[in-house]
Short mmCIF file of C-alpha atoms and ligand atoms in Angstrom, two decimals:
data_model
loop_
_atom_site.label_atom_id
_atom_site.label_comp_id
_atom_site.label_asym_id
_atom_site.label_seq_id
_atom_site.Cartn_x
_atom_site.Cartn_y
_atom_site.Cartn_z
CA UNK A 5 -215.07 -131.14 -58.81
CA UNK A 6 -214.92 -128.94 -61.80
CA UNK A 7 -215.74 -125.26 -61.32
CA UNK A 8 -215.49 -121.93 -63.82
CA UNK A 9 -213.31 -119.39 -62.48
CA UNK A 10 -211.46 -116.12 -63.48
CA UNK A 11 -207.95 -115.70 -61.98
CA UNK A 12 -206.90 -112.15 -61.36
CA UNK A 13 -205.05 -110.72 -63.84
CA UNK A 14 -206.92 -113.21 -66.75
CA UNK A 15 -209.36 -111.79 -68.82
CA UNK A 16 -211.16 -115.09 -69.29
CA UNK A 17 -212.75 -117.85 -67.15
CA UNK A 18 -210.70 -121.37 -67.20
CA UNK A 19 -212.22 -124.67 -65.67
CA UNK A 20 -210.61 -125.52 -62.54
CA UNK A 21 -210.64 -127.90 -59.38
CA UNK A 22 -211.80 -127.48 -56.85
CA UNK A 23 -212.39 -129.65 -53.57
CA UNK A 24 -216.85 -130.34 -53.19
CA UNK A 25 -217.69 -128.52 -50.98
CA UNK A 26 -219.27 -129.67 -47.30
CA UNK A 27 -222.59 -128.37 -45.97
CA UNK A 28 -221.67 -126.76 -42.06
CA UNK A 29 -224.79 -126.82 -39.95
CA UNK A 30 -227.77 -125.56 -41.40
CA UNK A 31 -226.60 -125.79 -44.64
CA UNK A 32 -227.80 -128.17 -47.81
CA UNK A 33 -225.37 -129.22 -50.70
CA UNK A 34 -226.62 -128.65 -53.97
CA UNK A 35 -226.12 -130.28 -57.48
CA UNK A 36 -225.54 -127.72 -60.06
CA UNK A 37 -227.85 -128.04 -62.91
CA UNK A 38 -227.40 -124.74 -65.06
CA UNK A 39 -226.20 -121.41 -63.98
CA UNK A 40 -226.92 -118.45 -66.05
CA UNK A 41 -224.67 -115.79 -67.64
CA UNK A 42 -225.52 -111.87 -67.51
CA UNK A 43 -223.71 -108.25 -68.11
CA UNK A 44 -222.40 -108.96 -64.96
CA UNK A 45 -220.46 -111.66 -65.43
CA UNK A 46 -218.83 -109.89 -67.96
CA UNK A 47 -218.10 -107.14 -66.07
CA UNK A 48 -216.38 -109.38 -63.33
CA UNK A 49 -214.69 -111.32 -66.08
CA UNK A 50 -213.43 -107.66 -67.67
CA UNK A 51 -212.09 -107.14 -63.91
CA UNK A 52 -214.79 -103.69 -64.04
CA UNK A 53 -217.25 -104.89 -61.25
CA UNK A 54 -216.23 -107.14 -58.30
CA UNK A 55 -213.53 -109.08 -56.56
CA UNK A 56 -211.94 -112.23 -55.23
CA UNK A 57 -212.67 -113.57 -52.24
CA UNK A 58 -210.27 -111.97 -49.70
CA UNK A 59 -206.51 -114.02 -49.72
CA UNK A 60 -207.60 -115.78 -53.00
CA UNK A 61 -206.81 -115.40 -56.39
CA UNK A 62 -209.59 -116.50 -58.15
CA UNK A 63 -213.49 -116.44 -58.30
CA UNK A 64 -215.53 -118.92 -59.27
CA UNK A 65 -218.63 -117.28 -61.53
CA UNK A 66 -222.08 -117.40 -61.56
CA UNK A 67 -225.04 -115.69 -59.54
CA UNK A 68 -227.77 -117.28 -61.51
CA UNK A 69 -228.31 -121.03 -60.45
CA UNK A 70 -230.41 -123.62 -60.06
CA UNK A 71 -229.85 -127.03 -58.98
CA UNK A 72 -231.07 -129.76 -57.24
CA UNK A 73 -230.50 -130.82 -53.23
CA UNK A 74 -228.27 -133.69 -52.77
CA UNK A 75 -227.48 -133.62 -49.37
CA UNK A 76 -230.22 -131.62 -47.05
CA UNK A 77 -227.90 -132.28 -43.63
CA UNK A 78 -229.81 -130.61 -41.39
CA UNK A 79 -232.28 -128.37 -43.53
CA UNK A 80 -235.72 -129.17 -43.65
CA UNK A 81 -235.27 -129.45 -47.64
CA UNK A 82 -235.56 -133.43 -48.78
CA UNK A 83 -233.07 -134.96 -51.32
CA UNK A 84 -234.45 -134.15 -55.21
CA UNK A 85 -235.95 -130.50 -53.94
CA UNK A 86 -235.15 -127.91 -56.76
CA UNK A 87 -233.55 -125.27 -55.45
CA UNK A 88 -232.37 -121.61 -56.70
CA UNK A 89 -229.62 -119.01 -54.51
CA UNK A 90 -230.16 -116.29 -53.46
CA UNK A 91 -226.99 -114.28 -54.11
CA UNK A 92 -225.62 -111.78 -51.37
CA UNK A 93 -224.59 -113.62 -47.71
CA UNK A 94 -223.26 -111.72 -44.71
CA UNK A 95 -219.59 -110.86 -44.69
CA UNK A 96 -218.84 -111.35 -41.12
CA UNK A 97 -222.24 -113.54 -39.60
CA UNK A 98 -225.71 -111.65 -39.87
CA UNK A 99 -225.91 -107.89 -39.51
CA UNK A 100 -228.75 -105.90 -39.38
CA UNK A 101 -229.92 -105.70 -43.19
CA UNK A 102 -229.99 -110.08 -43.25
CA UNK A 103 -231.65 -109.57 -40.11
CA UNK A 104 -234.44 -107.80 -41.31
CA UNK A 105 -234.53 -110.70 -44.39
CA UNK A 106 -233.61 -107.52 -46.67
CA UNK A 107 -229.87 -108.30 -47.75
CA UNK A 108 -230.81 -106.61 -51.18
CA UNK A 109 -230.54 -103.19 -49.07
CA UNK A 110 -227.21 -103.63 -47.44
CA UNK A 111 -224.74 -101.05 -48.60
CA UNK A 112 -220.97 -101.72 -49.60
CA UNK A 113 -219.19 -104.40 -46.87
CA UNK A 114 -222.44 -105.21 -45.67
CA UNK A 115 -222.64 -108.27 -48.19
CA UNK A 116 -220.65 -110.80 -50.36
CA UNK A 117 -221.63 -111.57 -53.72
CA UNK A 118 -221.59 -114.93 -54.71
CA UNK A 119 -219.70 -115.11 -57.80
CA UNK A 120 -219.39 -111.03 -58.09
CA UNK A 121 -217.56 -109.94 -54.97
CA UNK A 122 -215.85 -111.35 -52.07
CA UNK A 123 -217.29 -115.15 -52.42
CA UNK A 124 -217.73 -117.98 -54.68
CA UNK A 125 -220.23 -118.36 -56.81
CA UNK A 126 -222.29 -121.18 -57.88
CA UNK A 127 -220.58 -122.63 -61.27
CA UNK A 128 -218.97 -125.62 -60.29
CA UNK A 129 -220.61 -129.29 -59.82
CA UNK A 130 -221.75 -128.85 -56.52
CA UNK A 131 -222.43 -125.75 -54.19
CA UNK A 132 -223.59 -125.42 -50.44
CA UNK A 133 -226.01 -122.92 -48.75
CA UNK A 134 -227.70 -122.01 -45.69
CA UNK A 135 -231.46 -123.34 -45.97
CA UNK A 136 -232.53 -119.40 -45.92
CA UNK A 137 -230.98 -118.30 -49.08
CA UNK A 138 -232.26 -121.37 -50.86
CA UNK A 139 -235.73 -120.77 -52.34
CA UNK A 140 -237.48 -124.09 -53.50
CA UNK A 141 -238.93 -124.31 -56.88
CA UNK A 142 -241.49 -126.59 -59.08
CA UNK A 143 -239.87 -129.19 -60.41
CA UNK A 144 -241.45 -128.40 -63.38
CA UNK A 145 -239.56 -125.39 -64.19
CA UNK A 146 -236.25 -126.92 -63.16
CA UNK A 147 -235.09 -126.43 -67.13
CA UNK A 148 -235.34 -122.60 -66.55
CA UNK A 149 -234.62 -122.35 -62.97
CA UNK A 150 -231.75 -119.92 -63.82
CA UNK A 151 -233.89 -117.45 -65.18
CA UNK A 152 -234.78 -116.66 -61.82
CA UNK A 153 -232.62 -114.82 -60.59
CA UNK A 154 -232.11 -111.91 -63.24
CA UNK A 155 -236.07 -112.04 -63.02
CA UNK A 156 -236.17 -111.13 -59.45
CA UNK A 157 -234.05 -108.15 -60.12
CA UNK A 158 -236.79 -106.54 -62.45
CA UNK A 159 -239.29 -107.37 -59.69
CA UNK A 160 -237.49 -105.69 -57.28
CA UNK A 161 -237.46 -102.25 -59.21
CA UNK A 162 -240.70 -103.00 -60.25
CA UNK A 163 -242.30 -102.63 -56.56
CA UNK A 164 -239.87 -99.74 -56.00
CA UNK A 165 -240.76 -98.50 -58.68
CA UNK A 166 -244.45 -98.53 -57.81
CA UNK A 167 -244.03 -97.66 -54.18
CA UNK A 168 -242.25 -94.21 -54.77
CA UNK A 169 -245.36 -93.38 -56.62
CA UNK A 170 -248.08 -95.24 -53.69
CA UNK A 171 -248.81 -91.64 -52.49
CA UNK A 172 -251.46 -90.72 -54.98
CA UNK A 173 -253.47 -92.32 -57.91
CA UNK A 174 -250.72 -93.92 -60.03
CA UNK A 175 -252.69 -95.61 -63.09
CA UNK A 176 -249.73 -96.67 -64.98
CA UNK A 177 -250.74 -97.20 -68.98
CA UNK A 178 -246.93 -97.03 -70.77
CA UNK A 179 -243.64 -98.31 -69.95
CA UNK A 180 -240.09 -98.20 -71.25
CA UNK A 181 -237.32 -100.41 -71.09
CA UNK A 182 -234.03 -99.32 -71.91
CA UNK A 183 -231.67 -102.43 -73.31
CA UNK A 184 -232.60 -105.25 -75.14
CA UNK A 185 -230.18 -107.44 -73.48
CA UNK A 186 -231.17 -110.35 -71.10
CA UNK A 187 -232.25 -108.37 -68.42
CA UNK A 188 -234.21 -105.66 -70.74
CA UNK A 189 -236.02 -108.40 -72.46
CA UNK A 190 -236.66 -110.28 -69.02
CA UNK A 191 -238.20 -107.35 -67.97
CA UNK A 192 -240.18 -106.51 -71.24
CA UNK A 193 -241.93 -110.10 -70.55
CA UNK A 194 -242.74 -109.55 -67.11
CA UNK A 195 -244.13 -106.47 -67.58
CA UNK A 196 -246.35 -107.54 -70.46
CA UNK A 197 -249.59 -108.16 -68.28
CA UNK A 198 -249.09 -104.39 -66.58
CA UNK A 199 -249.12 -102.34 -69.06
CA UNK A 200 -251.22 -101.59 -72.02
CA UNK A 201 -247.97 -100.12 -74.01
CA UNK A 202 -244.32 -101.32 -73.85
CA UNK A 203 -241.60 -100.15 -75.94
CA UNK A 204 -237.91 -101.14 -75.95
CA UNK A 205 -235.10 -99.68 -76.42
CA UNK A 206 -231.67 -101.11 -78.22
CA UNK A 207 -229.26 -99.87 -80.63
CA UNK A 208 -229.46 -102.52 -83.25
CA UNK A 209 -230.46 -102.40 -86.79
CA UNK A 210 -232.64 -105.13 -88.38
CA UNK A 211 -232.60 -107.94 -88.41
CA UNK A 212 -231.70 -108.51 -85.05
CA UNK A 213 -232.94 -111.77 -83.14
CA UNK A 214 -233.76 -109.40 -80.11
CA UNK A 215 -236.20 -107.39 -81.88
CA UNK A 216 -238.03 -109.73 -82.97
CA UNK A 217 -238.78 -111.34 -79.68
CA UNK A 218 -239.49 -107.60 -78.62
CA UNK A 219 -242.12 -107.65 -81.33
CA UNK A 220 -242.93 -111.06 -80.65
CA UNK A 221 -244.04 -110.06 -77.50
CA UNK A 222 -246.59 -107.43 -78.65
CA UNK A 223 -243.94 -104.56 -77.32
CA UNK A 224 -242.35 -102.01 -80.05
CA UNK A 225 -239.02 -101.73 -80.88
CA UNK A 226 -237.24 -98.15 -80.46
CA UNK A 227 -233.90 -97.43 -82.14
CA UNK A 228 -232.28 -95.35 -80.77
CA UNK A 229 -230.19 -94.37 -83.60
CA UNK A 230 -233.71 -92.88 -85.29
CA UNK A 231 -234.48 -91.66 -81.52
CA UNK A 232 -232.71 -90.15 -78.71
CA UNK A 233 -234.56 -91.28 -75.61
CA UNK A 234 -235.31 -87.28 -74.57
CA UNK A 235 -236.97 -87.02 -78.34
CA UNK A 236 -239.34 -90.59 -76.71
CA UNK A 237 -242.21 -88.33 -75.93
CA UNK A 238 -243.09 -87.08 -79.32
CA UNK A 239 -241.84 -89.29 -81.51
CA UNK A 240 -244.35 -92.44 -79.47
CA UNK A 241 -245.38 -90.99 -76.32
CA UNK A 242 -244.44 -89.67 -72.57
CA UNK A 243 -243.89 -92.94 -70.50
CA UNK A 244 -245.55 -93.94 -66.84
CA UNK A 245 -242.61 -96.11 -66.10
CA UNK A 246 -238.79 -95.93 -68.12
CA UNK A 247 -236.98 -99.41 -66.26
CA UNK A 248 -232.76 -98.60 -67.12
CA UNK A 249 -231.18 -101.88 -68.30
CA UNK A 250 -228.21 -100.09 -70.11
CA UNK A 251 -225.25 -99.25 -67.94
CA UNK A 252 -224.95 -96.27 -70.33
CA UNK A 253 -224.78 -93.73 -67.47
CA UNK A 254 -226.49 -91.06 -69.60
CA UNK A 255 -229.69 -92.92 -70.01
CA UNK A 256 -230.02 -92.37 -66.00
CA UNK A 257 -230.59 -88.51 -67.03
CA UNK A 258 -232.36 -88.79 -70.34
CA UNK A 259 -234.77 -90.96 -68.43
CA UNK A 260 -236.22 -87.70 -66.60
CA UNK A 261 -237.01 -86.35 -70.04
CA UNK A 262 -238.58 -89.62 -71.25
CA UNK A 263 -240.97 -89.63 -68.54
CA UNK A 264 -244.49 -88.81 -68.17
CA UNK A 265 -245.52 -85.94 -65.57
CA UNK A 266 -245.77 -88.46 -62.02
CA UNK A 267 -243.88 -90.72 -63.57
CA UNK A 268 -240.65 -92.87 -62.36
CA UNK A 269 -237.89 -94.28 -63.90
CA UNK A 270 -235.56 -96.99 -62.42
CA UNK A 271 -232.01 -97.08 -62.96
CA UNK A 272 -230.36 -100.69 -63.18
CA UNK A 273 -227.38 -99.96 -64.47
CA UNK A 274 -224.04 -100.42 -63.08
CA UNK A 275 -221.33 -97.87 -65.23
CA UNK A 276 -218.13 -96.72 -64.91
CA UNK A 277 -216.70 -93.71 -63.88
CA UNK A 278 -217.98 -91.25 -66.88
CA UNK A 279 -218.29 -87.71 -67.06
CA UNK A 280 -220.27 -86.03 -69.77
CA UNK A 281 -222.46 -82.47 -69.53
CA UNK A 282 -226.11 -82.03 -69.04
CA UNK A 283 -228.43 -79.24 -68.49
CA UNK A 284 -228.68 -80.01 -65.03
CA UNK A 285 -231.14 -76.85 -64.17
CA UNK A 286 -233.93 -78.01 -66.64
CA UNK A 287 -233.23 -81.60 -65.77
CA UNK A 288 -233.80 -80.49 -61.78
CA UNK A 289 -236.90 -78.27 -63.21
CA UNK A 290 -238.24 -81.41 -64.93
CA UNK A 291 -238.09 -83.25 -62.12
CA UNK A 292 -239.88 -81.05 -59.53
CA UNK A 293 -242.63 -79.08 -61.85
CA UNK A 294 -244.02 -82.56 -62.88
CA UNK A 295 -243.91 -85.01 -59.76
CA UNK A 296 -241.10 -87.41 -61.42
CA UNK A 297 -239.20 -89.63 -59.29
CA UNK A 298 -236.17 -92.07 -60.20
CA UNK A 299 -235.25 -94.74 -57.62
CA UNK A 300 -232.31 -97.22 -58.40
CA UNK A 301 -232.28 -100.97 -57.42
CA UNK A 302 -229.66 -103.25 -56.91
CA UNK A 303 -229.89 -107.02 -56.25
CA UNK A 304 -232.99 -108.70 -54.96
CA UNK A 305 -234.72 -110.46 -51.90
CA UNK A 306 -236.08 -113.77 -51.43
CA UNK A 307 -239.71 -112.11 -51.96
CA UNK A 308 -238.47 -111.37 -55.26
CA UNK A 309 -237.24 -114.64 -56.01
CA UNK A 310 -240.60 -115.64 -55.03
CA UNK A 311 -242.14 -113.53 -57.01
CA UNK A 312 -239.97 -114.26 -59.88
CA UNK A 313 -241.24 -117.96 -59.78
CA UNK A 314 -244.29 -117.36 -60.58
CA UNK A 315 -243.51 -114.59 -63.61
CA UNK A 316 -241.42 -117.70 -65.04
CA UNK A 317 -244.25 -119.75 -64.73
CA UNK A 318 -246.57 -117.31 -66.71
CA UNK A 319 -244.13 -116.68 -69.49
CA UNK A 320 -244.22 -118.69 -72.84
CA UNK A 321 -242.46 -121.50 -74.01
CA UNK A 322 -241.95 -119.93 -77.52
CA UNK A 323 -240.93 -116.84 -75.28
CA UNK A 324 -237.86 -118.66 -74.03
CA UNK A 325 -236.83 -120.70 -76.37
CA UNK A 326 -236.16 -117.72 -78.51
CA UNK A 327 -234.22 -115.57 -75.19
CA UNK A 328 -232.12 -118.76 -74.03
CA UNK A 329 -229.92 -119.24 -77.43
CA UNK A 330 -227.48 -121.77 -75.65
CA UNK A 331 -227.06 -124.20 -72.96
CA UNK A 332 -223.72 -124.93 -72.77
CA UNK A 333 -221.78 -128.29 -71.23
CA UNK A 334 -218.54 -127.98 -69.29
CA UNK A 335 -216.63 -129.45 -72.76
CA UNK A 336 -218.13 -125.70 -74.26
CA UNK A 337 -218.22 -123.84 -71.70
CA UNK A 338 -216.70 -120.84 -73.59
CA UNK A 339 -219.62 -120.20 -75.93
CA UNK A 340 -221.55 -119.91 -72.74
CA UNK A 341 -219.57 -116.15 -72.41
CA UNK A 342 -219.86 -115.38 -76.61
CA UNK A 343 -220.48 -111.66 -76.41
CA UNK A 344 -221.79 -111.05 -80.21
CA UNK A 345 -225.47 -110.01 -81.64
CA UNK A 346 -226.81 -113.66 -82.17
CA UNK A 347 -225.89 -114.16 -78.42
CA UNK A 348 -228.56 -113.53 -76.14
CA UNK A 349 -229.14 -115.47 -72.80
CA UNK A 350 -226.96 -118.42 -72.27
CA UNK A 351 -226.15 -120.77 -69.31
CA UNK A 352 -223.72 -123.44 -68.41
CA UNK A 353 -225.10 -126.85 -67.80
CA UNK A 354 -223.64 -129.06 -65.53
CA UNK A 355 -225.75 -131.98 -65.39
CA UNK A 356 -229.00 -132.01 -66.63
CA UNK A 357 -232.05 -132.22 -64.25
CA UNK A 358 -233.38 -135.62 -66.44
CA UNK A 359 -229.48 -137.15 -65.83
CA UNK A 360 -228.64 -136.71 -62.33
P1 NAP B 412 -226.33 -106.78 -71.43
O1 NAP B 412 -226.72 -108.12 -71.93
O2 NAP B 412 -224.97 -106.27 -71.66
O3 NAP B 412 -227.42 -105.76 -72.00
C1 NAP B 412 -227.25 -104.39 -72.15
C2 NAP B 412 -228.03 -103.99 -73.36
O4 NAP B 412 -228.08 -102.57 -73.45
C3 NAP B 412 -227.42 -104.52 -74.64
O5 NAP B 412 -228.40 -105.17 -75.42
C4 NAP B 412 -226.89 -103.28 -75.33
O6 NAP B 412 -227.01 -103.31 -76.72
C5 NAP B 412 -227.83 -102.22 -74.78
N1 NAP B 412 -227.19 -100.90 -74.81
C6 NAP B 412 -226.03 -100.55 -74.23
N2 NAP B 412 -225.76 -99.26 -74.48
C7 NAP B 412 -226.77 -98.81 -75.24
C8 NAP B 412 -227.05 -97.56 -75.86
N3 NAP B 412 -226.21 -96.51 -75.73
N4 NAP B 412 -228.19 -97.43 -76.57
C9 NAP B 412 -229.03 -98.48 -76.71
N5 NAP B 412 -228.81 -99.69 -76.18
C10 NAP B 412 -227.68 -99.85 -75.46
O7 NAP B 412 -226.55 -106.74 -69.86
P2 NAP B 412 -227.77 -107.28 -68.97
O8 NAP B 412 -227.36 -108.51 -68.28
O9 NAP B 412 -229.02 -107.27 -69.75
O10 NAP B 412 -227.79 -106.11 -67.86
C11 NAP B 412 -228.10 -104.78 -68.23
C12 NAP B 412 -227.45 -103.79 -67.28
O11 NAP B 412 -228.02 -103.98 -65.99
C13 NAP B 412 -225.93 -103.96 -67.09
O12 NAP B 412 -225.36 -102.67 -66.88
C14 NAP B 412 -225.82 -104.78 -65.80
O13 NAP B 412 -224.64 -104.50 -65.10
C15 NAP B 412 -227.00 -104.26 -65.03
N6 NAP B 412 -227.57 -105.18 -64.07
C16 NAP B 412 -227.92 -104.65 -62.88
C17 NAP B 412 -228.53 -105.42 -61.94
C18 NAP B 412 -228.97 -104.79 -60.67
O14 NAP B 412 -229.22 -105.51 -59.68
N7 NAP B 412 -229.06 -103.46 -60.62
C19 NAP B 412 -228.79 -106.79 -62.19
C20 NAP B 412 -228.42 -107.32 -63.43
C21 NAP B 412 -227.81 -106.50 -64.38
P3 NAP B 412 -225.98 -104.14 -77.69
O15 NAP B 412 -226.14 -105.58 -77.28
O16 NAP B 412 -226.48 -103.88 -79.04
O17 NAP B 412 -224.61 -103.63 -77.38
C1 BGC B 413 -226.89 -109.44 -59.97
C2 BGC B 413 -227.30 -108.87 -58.64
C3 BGC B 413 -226.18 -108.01 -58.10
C4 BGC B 413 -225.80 -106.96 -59.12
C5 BGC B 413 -224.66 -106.04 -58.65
C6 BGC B 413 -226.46 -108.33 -60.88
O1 BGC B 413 -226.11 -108.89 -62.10
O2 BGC B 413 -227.95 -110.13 -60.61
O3 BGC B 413 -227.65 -109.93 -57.78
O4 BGC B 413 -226.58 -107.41 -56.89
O5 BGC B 413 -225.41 -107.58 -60.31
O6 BGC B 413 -223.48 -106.74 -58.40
ZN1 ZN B 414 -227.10 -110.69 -62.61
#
């Protein structure tokens, strides 16, 4: 079968064969409808986040799937279910973290990746998985399946989010979301019922497709070229929530200054090694004198996945026609990893859900 993979020492992903895979006990194999590209991706492609599975010398992408089951074996899934991955599995069989049914919390070599570090991923034809990372899905939403995914991540920070404040009287009224990429304007979407007041951040200059959906979405644009995120406050207002979708490592400390007294930001993010100065006494002053917390978040649980379904039920058609700016067959897969302004959220289509 044909699957997308990035050799080491490549700086792009090449189509490659593989052999289809075969579902051990208590596994289903899976037909590969679309799988979604994100930052990440590119990251593992640029060789800055991730690895080969150990002895091999080559990953095949993609964390974002959905597909349909083609061979339940043993599972109690039935042939035509649509199905969406979870991403992390245990390295070595379960440990305590997949135990608990909280693999999102495992730290490093506690977890594979699928298609980020130490295993496959999911773009190729045909993928297997144990029944208990596979979450089932309406049919119905089958064209958008791979949205997911990087929609689960955003709830997952969400209730962190909101449980480092569950002490007292939260009554959230203004969020913040830094990045206008995929997973800022996920985010901006799924936070639209919460909050009375959502702005987003981006560095862009009109026009730019992704401010327009911003706007499109009732949220308003800040450019922060016209506003440094510490100068948020009184140029629009203090923020309840600031959600981090940059990887520009220092939004993670700007966010403290962004944020309303008891609020909390969440850092998403995933830089590089960078060091830069900050005023790290008024930063720690900041912090304490006005209740602010900042949790990060990494990855996501089935609960979020679940959770996720029915965000990506609620959002719009026009919505996600404007986010999703190609699907991309094997013959193209390349413009599936464009990396320019007009590029927004893409995915790789292997068969489509009406064809198979
Ligand atoms: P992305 O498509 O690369 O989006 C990042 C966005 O941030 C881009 O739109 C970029 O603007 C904007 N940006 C970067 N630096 C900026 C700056 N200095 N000022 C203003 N805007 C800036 O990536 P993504 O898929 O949405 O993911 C966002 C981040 O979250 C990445 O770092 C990714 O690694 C991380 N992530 C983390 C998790 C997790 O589980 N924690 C999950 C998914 C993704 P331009 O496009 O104009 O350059
Ligand atoms: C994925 C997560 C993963 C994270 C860090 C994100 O893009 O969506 O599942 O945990 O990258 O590798
Ligand atoms: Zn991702």
């Amino acid at each position: 079968m044909d699957a997308i993979a990035v050799y080491e020492g490549a700086d792009e992903p090449v189509v490659t064969e593989k052999p289809r895979p075969e579902p051990a006990p208590g596994e289903a194999l899976v037909r590969t409808l679309r799988v979604g590209v994100d930052g990440t991706d590119h990251e593992v492609i640029a060789g800055g986040h991730g690895g080969t599975p150990a002895g091999e010398d080559h990953i095949v992408l993609g964390h974002e799937a959905v597909g349909v089951v083609e061979d339940p074996n043993d599972t109690p899934f039935e042939v035509g279910d649509v199905v969406v991955p979870t991403v992390r599995r245990p390295p070595n069989g379960a440990n305590e973290y997949f135990a608990r049914g909280e693999p999102d919390m495992a730290p490093d070599g506690e977890y594979h990746e699928r298609g980020i570090v130490g295993a496959h991923g999911f773009m190729a034809e045909y993928f297997t998985s144990p029944a208990e990372f596979l979450v089932e899905i309406p049919s119905a939403l089958a064209e958008w399946g791979f949205l997911v995914e990087p929609i689960s991540i955003a709830e997952k920070a969400i209730e962190h989010a909101y449980a480092s404040r569950s002490a007292f009287g939260w009554e959230p009224e203004s969020a913040l979301v830094l990045g206008n990429g995929s997973l800022g304007l996920l985010t901006v979407a799924t936070l639209d019922e919460s909050f009375d007041r959502i702005y987003c951040l981006g560095r862009r200059e009109r026009p730019d497709p992704t401010i327009d959906i911003i706007e499109s979405l009732g949220a308003t644009y800040v450019n922060s070229n016209d506003t440094a995120i510490p100068d948020v406050p009184e140029a629009y207002e203090p923020m309840d929530l600031v959600f981090e979708a940059t990887g520009h490592a220092p939004h993670a400390f700007e966010t403290i200054e962004a944020l309303a007294p008891n609020g909390v930001g969440a850092l998403l993010g995933v830089p590089g090694d960078w060091e830069f100065e900050i005023d790290g006494g008024r930063l720690h002053r900041e912090f304490v004198l006005h209740n602010k917390a900042l949790v990060g978040s990494v990855n996501s649980g089935y609960g979020h996945f679940e959770s996720a379904v029915e965000s990506l039920s609620g959002l719009s058609a026009e919505f996600l026609g404007d986010l999703v700016t190609g699907i991309h067959g094997l013959d193209e897969f390349e413009a599936a990893f464009a990396d320019d302004d007009t590029t927004i959220k893409t995915a790789v289509e292997f068969i489509a859900y009406e064809e198979r």
